Coordinates of C-alpha atoms in Angstrom, one line a residue:
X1 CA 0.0 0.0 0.0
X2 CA 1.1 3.3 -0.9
X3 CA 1.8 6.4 2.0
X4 CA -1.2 8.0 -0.3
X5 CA -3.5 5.5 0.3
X6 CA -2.6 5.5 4.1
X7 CA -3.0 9.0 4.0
X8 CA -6.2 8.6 3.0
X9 CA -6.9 5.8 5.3
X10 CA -5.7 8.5 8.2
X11 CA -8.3 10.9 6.7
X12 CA -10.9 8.7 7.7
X13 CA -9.5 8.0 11.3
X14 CA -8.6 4.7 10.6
X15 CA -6.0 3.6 13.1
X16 CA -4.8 0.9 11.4
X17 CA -2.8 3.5 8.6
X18 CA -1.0 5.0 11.9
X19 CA 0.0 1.7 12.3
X20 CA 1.6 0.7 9.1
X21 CA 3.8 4.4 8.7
X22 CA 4.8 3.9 11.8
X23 CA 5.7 0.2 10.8
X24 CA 7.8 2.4 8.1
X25 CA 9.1 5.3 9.3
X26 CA 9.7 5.1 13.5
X27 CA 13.3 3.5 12.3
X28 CA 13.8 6.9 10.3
X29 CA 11.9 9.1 12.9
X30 CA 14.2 7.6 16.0
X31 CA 17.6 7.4 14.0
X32 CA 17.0 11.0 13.6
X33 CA 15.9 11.5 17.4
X34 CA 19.1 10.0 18.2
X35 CA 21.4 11.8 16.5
X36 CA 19.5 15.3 17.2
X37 CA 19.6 14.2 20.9
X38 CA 23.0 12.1 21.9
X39 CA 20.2 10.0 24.0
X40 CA 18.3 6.9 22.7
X41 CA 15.9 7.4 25.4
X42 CA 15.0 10.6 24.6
X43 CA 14.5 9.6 21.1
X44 CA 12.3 7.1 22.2
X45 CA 10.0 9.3 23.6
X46 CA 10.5 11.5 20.5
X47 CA 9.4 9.1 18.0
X48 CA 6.0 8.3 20.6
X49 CA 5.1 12.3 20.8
X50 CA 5.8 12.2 16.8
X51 CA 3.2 9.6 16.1
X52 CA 0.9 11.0 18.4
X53 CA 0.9 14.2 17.1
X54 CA 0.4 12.8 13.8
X55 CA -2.3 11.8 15.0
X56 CA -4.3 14.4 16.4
X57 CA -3.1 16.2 13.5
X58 CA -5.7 14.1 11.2
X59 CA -8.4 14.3 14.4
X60 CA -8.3 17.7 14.5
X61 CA -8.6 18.7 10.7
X62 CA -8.3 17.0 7.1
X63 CA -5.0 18.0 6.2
X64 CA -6.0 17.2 2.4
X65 CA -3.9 14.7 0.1
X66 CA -0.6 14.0 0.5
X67 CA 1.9 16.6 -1.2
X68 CA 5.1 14.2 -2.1
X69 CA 5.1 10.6 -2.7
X70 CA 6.0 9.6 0.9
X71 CA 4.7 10.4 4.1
X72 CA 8.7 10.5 5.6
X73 CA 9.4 14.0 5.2
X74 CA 6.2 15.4 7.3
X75 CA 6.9 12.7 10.1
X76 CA 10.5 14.3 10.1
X77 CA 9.0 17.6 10.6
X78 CA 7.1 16.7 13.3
X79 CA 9.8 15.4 14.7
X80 CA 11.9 18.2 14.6
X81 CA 9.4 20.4 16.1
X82 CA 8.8 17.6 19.1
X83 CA 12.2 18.2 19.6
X84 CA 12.7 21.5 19.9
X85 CA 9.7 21.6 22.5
X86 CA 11.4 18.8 24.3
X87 CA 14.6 20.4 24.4
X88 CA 13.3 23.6 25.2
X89 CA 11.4 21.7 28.4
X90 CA 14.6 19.9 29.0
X91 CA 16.3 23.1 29.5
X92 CA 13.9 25.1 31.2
X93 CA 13.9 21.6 33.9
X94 CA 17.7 21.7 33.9
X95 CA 17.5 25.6 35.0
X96 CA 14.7 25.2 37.7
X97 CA 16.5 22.4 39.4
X98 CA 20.2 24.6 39.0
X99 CA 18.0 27.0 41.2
X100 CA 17.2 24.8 44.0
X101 CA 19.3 24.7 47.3
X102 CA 21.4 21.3 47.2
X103 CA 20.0 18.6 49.0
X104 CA 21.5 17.1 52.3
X105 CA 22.2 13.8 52.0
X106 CA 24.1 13.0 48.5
X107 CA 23.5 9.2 47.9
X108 CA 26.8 7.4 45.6
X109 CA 25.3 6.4 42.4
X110 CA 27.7 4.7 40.9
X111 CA 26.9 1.4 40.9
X112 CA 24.0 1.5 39.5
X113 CA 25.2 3.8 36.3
X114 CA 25.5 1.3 33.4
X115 CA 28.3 2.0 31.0
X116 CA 27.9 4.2 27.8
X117 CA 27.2 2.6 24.3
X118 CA 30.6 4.0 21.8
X119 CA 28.4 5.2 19.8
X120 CA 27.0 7.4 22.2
X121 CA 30.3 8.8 22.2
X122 CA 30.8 9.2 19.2
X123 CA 27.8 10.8 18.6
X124 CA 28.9 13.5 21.4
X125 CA 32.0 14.4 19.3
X126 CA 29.8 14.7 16.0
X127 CA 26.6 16.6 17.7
X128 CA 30.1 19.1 19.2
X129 CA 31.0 19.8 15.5
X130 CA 27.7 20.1 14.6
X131 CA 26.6 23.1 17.4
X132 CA 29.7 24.7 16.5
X133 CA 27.6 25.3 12.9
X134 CA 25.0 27.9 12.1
X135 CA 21.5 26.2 12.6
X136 CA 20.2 26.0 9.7
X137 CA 23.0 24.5 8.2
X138 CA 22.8 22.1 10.9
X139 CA 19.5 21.0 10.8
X140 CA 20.2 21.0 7.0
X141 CA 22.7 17.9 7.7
X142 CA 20.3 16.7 10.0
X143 CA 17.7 16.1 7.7
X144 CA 19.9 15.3 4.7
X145 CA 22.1 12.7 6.3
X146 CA 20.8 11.5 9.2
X147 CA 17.6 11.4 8.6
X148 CA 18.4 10.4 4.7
X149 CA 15.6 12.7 3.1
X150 CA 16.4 13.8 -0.6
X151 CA 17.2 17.6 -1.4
X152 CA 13.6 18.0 -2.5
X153 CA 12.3 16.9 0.9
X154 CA 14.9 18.2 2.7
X155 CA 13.7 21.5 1.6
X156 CA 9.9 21.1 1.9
X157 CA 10.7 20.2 5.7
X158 CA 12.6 23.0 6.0
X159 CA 10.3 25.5 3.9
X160 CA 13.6 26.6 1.6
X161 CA 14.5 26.2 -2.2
X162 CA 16.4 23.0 -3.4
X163 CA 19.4 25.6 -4.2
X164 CA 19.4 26.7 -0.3
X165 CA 20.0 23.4 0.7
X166 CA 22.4 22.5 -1.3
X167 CA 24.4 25.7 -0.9
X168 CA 24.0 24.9 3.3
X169 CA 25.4 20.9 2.6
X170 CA 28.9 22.4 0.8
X171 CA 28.8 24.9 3.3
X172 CA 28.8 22.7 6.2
X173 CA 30.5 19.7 4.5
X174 CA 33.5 22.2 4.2
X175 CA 33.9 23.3 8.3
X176 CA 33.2 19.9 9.4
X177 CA 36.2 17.7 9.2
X178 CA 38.2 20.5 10.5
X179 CA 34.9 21.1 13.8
X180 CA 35.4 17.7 14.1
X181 CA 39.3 17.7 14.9
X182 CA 38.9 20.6 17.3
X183 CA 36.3 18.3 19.4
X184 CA 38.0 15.1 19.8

């Protein structure tokens, strides 16, 4: 079945198509998640608030027919907005608990910390290189790489011309390898 026919199927609230593009796309959605976030957990979580979203987004209006020929490219968009809001919660947590007085007793938790995945570290060293670049250069790789959306999609996610993006990849494929020294 087509993402156009499960688009339609969505249209008419059957929950069955949510079912089936998340069969396709969650992979996509959380290998994206987990390179925007360092954190497998957090992309997790990501790739849950996507699908949901998606699907109040068909409860709440009819979106019409599908613009491209795969459903991928919206889902990606969702996601990147569910992550900025989560990261934006993240860090307005992060600053709350900074501002309250330490507590008294400080219990070791060592033991029960399991060891980081490489890849997790890796993926520090690469997300490091990749805040050191302008945003929408970032987000540009992102979605290009990462997330493996063509130039087309890349820039109906991001609301730009195919030339933009393209212009943003040589830009950023040029600074990385030296970003990427400077953060090892």
């Amino acid at each position: 079945m087509r993402d156009g026919d499960l688009w339609d199927a969505l249209r008419r609230q059957e929950p069955e198509a949510l079912g089936e593009l998340f069969g396709r796309y969650a992979a996509a959605v959380h290998a994206y998640a987990v390179r925007h976030t360092g954190s497998y957990a957090y992309a997790d979580d990501a790739v849950q608030a996507t699908f949901m979203t998606a699907w109040r987004y068909f409860a709440r209006s009819d979106p019409g027919p599908l613009k491209y020929e795969t459903a991928k490219p919206w889902l990606l968009a969702i996601a990147r907005n569910e992550l900025r809001n989560t990261t934006r919660a993240r860090r307005r947590l992060t600053q709350f608990l900074l501002r309250q007085p330490a507590p008294l007793h400080h219990p070791d938790h060592a033991e029960t910390v399991a060891a980081r995945v490489d890849s997790e570290a890796h993926l520090d060293d690469v997300r490091r290189a990749l805040a050191a670049l302008p945003q929408h250069e970032r987000e540009t790789i992102e979605l290009v790489y990462w997330a493996e959306l063509s130039i087309a999609e890349a820039a109906a996610v991001l609301g730009v011309a195919e030339g933009t993006v393209k212009a943003r990849l040589s830009r950023a494929r040029r600074r990385l390898p030296a970003l990427l020294e400077e953060n090892r």
